[in-house]
XYZ file of C-alpha atoms in Angstrom:
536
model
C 123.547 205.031 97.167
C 122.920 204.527 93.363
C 123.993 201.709 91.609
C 126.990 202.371 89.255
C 126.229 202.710 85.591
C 127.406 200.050 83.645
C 130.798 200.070 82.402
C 131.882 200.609 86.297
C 131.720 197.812 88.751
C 129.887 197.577 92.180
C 132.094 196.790 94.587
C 135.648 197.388 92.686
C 137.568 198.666 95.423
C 140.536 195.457 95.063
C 139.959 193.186 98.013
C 142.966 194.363 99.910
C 143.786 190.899 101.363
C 146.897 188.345 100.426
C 147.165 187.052 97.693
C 146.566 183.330 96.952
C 148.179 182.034 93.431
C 147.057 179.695 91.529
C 148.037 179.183 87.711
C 144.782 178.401 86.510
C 141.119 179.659 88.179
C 137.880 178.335 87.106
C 135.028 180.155 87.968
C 131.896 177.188 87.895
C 131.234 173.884 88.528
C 129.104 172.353 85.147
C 131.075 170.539 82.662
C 132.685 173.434 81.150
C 134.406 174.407 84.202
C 134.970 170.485 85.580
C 136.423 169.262 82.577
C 138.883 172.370 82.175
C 139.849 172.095 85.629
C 140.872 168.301 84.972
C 143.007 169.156 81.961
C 144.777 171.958 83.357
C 145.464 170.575 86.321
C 148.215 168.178 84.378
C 149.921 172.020 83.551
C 149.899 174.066 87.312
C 147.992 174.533 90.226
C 143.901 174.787 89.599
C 140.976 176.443 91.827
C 137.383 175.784 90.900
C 135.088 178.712 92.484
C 131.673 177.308 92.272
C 128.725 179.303 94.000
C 126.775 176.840 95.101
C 127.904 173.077 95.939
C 130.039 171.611 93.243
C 127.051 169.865 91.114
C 124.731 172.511 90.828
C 124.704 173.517 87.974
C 122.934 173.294 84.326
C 124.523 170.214 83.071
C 123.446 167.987 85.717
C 119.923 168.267 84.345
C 120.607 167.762 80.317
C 118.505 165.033 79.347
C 118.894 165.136 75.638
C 122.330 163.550 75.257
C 125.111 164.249 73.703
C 125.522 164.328 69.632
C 128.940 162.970 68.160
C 129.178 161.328 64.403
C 130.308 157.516 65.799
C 127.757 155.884 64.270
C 127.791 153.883 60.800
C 127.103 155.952 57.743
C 127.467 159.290 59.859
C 130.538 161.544 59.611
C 131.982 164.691 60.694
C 130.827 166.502 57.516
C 127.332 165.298 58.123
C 127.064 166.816 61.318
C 128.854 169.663 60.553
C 125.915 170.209 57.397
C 123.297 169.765 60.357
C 124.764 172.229 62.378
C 125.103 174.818 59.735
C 121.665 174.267 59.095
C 119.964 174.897 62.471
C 122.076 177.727 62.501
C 120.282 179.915 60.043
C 122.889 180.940 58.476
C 124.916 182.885 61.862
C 127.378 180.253 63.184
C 130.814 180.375 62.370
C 132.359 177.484 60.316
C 135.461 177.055 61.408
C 133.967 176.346 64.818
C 131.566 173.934 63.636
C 134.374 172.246 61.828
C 136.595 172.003 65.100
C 133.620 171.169 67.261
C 131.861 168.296 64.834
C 135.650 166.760 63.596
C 137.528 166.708 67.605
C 133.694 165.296 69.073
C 134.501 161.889 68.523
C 137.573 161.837 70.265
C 136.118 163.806 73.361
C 133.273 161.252 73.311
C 136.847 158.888 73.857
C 138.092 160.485 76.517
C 134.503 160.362 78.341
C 134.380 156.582 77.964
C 138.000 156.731 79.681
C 136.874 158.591 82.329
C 133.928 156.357 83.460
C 130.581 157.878 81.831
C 128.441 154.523 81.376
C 126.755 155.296 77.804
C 123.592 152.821 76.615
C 124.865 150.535 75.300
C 122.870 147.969 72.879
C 124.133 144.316 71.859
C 127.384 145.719 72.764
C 128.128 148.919 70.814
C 126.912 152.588 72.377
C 122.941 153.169 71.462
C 122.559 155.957 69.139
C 119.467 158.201 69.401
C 117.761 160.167 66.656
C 116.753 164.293 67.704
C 115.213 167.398 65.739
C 117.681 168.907 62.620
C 119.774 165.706 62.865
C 119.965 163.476 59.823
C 121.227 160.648 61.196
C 121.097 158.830 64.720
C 123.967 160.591 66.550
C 123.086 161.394 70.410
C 124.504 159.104 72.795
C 122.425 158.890 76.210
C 123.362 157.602 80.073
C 120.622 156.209 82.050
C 118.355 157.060 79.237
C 117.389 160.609 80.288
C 120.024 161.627 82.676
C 123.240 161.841 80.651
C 123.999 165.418 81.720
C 123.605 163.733 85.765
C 126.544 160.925 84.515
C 129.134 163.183 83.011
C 128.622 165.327 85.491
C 129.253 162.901 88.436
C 132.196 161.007 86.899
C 133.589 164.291 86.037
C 133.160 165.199 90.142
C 134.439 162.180 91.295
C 137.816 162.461 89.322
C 138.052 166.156 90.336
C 137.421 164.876 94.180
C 140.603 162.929 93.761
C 142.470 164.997 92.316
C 144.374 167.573 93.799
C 142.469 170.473 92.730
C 141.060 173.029 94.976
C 137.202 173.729 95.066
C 135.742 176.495 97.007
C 132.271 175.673 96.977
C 129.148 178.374 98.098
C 131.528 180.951 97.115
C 130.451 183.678 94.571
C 132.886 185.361 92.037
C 132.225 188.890 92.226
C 134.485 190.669 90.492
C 137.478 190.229 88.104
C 140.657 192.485 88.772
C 142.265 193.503 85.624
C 145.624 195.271 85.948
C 147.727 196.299 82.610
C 144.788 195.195 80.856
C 145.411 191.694 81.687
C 143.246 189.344 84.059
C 145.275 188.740 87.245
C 142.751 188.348 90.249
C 139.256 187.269 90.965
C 137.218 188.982 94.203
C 134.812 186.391 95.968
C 132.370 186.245 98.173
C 131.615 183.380 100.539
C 127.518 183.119 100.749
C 127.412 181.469 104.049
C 130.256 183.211 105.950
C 130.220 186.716 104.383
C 133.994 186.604 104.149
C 135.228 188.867 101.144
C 139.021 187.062 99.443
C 140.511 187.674 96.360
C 142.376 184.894 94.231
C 145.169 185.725 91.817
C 145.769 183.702 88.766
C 147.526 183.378 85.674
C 145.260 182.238 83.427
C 141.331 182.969 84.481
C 138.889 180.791 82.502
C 134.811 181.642 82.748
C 132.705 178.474 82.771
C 129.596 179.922 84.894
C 127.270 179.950 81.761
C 123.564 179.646 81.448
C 120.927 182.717 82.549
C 117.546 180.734 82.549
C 116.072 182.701 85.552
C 116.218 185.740 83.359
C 112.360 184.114 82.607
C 109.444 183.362 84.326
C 109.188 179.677 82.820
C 112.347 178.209 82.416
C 114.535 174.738 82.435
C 117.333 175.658 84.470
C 117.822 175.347 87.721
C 118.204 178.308 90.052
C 121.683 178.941 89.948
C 121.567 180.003 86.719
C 121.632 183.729 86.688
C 124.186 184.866 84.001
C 126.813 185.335 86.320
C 129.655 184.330 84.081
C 128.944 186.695 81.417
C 128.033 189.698 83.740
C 131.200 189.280 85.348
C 133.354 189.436 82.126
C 131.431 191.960 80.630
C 132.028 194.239 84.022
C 135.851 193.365 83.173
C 135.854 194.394 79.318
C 135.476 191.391 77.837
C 132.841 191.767 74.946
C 129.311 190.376 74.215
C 127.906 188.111 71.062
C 124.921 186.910 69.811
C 123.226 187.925 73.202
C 119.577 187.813 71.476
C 119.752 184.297 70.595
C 117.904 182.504 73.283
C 116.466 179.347 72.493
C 113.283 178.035 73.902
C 112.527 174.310 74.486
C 109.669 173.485 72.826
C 107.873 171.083 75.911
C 108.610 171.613 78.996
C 105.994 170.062 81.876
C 103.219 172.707 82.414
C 101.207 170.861 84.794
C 99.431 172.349 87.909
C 101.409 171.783 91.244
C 104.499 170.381 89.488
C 107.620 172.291 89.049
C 108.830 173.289 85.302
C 110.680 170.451 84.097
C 111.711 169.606 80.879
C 111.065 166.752 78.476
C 113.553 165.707 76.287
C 113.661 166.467 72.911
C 114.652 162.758 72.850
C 110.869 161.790 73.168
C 109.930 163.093 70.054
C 113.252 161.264 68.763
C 111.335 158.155 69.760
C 108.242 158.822 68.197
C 106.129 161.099 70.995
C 104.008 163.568 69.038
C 102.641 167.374 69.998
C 99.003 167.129 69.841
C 95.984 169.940 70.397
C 93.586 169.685 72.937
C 91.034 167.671 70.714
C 94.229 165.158 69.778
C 95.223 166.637 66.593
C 98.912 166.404 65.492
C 99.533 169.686 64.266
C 103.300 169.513 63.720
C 103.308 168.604 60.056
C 100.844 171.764 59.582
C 104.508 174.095 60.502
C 107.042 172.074 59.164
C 107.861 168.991 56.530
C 109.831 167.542 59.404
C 107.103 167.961 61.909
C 107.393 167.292 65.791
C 111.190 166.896 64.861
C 111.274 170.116 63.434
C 114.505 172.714 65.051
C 113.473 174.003 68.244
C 112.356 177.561 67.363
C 109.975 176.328 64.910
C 108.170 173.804 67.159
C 108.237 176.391 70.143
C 106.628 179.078 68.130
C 103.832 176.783 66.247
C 103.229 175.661 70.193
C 102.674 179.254 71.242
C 100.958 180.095 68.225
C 98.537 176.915 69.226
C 98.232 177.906 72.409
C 96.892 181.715 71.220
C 94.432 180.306 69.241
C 92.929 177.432 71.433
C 93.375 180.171 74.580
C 94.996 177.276 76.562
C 98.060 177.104 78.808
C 99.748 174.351 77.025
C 99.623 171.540 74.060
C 100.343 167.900 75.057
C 102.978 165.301 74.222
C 102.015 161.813 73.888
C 103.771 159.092 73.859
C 101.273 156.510 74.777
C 101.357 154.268 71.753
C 104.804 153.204 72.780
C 104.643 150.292 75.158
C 104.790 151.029 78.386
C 108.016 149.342 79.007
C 110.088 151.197 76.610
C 108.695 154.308 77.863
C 109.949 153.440 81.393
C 113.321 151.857 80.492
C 114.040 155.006 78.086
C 113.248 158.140 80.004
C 113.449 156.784 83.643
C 114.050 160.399 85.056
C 110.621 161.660 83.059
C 108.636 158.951 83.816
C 109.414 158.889 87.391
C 109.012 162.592 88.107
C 105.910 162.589 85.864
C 104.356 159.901 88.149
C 105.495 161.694 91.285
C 103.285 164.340 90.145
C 99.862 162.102 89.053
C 101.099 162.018 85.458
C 101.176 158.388 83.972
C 102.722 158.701 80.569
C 102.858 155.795 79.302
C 99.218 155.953 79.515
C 98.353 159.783 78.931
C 99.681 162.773 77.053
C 101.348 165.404 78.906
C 100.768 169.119 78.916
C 103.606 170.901 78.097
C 104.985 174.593 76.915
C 107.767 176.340 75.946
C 110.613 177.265 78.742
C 113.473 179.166 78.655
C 116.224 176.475 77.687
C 119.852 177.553 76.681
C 122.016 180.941 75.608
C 123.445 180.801 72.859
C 125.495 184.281 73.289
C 127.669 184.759 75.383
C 131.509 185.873 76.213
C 133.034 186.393 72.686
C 135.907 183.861 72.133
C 137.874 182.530 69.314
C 138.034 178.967 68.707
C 140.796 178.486 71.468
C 138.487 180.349 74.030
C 140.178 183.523 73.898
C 138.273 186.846 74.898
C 139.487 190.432 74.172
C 141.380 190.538 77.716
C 144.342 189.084 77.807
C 144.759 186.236 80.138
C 140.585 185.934 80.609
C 138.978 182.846 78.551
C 135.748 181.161 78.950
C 133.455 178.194 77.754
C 130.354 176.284 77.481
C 127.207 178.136 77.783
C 129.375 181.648 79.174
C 130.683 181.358 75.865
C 130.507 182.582 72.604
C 132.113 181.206 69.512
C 129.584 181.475 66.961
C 129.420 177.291 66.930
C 125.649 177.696 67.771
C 124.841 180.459 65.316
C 121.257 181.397 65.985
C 119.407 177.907 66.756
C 121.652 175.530 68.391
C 121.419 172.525 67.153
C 119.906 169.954 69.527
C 122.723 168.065 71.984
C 125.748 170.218 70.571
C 125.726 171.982 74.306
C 127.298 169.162 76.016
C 130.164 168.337 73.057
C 130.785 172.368 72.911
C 131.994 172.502 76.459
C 134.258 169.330 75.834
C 136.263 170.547 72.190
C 136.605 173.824 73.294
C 137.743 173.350 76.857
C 140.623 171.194 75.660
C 141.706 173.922 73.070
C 141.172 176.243 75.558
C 144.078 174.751 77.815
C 146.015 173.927 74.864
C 145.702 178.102 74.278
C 146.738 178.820 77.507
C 149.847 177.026 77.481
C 150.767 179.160 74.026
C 150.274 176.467 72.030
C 147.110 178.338 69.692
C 148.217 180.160 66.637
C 146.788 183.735 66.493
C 143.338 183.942 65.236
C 142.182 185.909 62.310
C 139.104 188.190 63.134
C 136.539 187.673 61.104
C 135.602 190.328 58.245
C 134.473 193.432 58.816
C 131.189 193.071 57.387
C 130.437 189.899 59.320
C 130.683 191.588 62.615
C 128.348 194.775 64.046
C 130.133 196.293 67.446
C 127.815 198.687 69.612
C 128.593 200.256 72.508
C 125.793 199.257 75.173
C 123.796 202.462 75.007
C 121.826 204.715 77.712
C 118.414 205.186 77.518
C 116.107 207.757 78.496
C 113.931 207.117 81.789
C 110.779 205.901 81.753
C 108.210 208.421 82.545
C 105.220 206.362 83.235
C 104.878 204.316 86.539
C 107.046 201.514 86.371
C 107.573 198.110 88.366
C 110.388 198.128 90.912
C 113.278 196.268 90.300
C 113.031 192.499 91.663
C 113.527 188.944 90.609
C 109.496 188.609 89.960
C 109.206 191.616 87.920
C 112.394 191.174 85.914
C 111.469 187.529 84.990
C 108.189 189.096 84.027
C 109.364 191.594 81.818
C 111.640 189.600 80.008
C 108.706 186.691 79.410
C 106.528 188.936 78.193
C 108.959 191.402 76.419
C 111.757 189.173 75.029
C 110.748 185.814 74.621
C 109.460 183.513 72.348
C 107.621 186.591 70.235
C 109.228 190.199 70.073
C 108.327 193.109 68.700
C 110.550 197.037 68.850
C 108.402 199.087 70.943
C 108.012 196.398 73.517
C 111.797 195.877 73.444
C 112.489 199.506 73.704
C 110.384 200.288 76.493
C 112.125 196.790 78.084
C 115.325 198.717 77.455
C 114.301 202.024 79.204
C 113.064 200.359 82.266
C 116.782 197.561 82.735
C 118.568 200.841 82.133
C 116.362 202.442 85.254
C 116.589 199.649 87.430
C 120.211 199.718 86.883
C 120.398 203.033 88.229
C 118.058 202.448 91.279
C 119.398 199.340 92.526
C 121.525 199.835 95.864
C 125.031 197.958 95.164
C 125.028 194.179 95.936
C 125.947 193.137 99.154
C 125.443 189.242 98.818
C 124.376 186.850 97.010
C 120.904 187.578 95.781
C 121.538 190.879 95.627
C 124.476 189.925 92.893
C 122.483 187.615 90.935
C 119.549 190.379 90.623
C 122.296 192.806 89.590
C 123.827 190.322 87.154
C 120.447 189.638 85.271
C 119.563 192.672 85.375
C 122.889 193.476 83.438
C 121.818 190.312 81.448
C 118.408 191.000 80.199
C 119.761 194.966 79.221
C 122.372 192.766 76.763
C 119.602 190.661 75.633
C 116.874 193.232 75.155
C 119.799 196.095 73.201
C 120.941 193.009 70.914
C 117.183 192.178 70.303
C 116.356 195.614 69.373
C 119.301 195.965 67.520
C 118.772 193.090 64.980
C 115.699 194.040 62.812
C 114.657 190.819 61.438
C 113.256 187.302 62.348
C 116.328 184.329 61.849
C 116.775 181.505 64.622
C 115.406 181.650 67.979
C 115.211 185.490 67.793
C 111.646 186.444 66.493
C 110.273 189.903 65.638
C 106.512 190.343 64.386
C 107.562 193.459 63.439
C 110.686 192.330 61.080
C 108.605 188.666 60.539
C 111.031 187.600 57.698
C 114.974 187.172 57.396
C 116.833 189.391 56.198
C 120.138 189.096 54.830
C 121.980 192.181 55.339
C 121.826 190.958 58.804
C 123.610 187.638 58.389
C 126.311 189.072 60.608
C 126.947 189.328 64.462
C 125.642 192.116 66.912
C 128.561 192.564 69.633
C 128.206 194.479 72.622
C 131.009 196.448 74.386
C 131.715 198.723 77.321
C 134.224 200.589 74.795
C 133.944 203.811 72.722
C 133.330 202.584 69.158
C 135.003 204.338 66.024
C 131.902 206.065 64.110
């Protein structure tokens, strides 16, 4: 049997089982969904739905830190400039405001709840990173601040009395009246099919890294949060706007891991084969230039020199503060015969973080009533096209809170933004491809999508892309468990991706198009995808 076009759902036959009530469902386990679930659970009864076991999950592996303006001399206004800036010109103000002015206090609230920040002669360290203009990213255990919040955050939720159904995949959203009332699961190790009602359903199952061959995230991250609310009606933002880390570990037998931006915060620098620092050649602010800039001048370095990767060095640092400041790095680098506090390291661009997403409002509202959703499943516009390094982390904090605070009817209503700021499309069919194709499969998806819509882009590329996704969608049998759902849901993914790509006809951010090199600003305004007929 065919797979269903998009706009249907696989599977959507309602799970004809009891019901199960809860007042607030939370579909994922990263800090988005942990730190929701703690806050609402002081307002009804909460269920976390996490497919894998409750820590897997992006955050756990954010190195960078997180970015608040604590420090002396720094303020909200100052990071809120910053932010702007990375931005290119795309992200949404009054989110930046709300996200750059509440960070401080969330920062708070995670020193109340038990996350162990560096400290320094008493008073948390302060880190400098790309596009930041003053030392604002606070770290735990060095390089494994994402591992800390994440694990206090579990530990409270383990004594709470909130219910977590681990290895259990959302695959489906029920919407009745046009309101969110249910969620269908499945339970990857039993096979057991249940269905969850709730009255408020919040979306915290963000980051899609596997769309790509090389990537940063860990394997659970296949887009499943945003598939899953697009399949209900909520709408799509911003979906072309996937940002690359610049050095990620490219070495032969070792895994792709990432090295913090955090490095270059301490002085590392990118260097050519023959040891020449070619950063300042691509930017005044050189290796701590925004993250698009430094992944593209690596790729373009790469081209010419016909190698696999550039290298990082942070050598001249003494040993010791290597060790003592990136613990995680060092010790995985070593694992692998990689001594860096003696050698450079060869590293590449990887697929890093998606900055589209679910389209909220800054109190995590979608289009369907009763369905909300944050951190990297979201969309507010706070990221505009080039997130702005460590923002990821505070995002999911701010906006979680309002979130709850939303869902309790305490959020005025939101103004949409103007007209001419926003550019709806209905997801479109294509035409099949007529010449021989690959079949659709994890391998050749994450191949197509490297090659087609990464770093570089260009139309034709995209549009053949788009033929193909729109094929595969067509062929695939409906999923049955769980790989066969995360296939379906990048698939889904990528079509979003590669339709917003082709849609915006200009270079700005993270999204890059040799064809349309320059930015343009007719299109300083937001491509959003829908499963709805759209007024000529």
């Amino acid at each position: 049997m065919g797979h269903p076009q998009i706009g249907t759902t696989p599977n959507s036959r309602l799970i004809s089982m009891p019901r199960l009530d809860y007042d607030y469902i939370i579909i994922g386990s990263g800090i988005a969904g942990l730190n929701t679930a703690l806050l609402a659970r002081e307002h009804g009864s909460t269920l976390i739905i996490t497919k894998g076991r409750v820590d897997d999950c992006n955050t756990r592996y954010a190195q960078g830190g997180i970015a608040a303006a604590i420090g002396t001399g720094d303020t909200p206004t100052l990071h809120m400039q910053d932010t702007l800036s990375a931005g290119a010109g795309l992200c949404d103000r009054n989110a930046v405001e709300v996200l750059t002015s509440e960070g401080p206090q969330r920062i708070a609230s995670l020193i109340q709840w038990g996350v162990p920040f560096d400290t320094m002669h008493g008073e948390i360290s302060l880190g400098m990173e790309g596009a930041h203009s003053r030392p604002r990213i606070l770290h735990a255990g060095g390089d494994a601040t994402g591992q800390h919040i994440e694990l206090a955050l579990a530990a409270r939720v383990a004594e709470s009395d909130i219910k977590v159904l681990e290895f259990t995949l959302a695959t489906r959203l029920v919407v009745e009246d046009g309101r969110a009332v249910a969620v269908e699961t499945l339970n990857s190790e039993t096979g057991e099919t249940e269905a969850y009602s709730g009255r408020s359903i919040i979306i915290g199952a963000g980051g899609a890294g596997q769309l790509y061959k090389y990537t940063t995230n860990p394997e659970v991250a296949t887009g499943d949060g945003v598939a899953l609310g697009f399949r209900a009606g909520a709408r799509v933002m911003d979906m072309e706007f996937y940002q690359f880390h610049p050095t990620a570990l490219r070495l032969k037998g070792a895994p792709t891991f990432l090295l913090s931006e955090a490095m270059r915060g301490e002085g590392a620098v990118l260097r050519d084969r023959d040891g020449r620092a070619f950063m300042p050649d691509y930017h005044p602010l050189a290796d701590l230039a925004p993250r698009d800039v430094v992944s593209r001048a690596i790729a373009r370095e790469m081209e010419k020199a016909g190698e696999e990767a550039v290298y990082l060095d942070i050598s001249h640092l003494p040993g010791s503060v290597v060790q003592s400041r990136f613990p995680t790095i060092y010790r995985f680098c070593k694992d692998h015969g990689l001594d860096i506090t003696r050698e450079p390291a060869p590293v590449a661009p990887a697929a890093h973080y998606m900055m589209g997403g679910i389209k909220i409002d800054t109190w995590g509202r979608t289009n369907v009533p009763g369905l909300y959703a944050c951190g990297e499943a979201a969309c507010s516009a706070v990221h505009g096209a080039n997130r702005l390094a460590s923002n990821s982390l505070l995002d999911t904090l701010v906006f979680a809170r309002r979130l709850v605070s939303s869902s309790l009817g305490q959020a005025p209503e939101e103004e949409e933004p103007h007209d001419d700021s926003i550019l709806i499309k209905r997801l479109p069919e294509r035409a099949p491809v007529c010449a021989t194709m690959p079949s659709p499969g994890l391998e050749n998806l994450q191949d197509l999508t490297w090659r087609n819509a990464g770093i570089n882009r260009n139309g034709s590329r995209l549009l053949l892309s788009a033929r193909i996704l729109n094929l595969w969608q067509r062929m695939m049998p409906a999923p049955d468990d769980r790989p066969s759902w995360e296939l379906t849901n990048m698939v889904l993914l990528a079509r979003l991706m590669v339709e917003s790509a082709l849609s915006r006809q200009e270079s700005r951010g993270s999204h890059f198009r040799e064809d349309f090199p320059e930015i343009r600003a007719e299109w300083e305004k937001h491509i959003v995808l829908t499963q709805e007929e759209v007024p000529a």
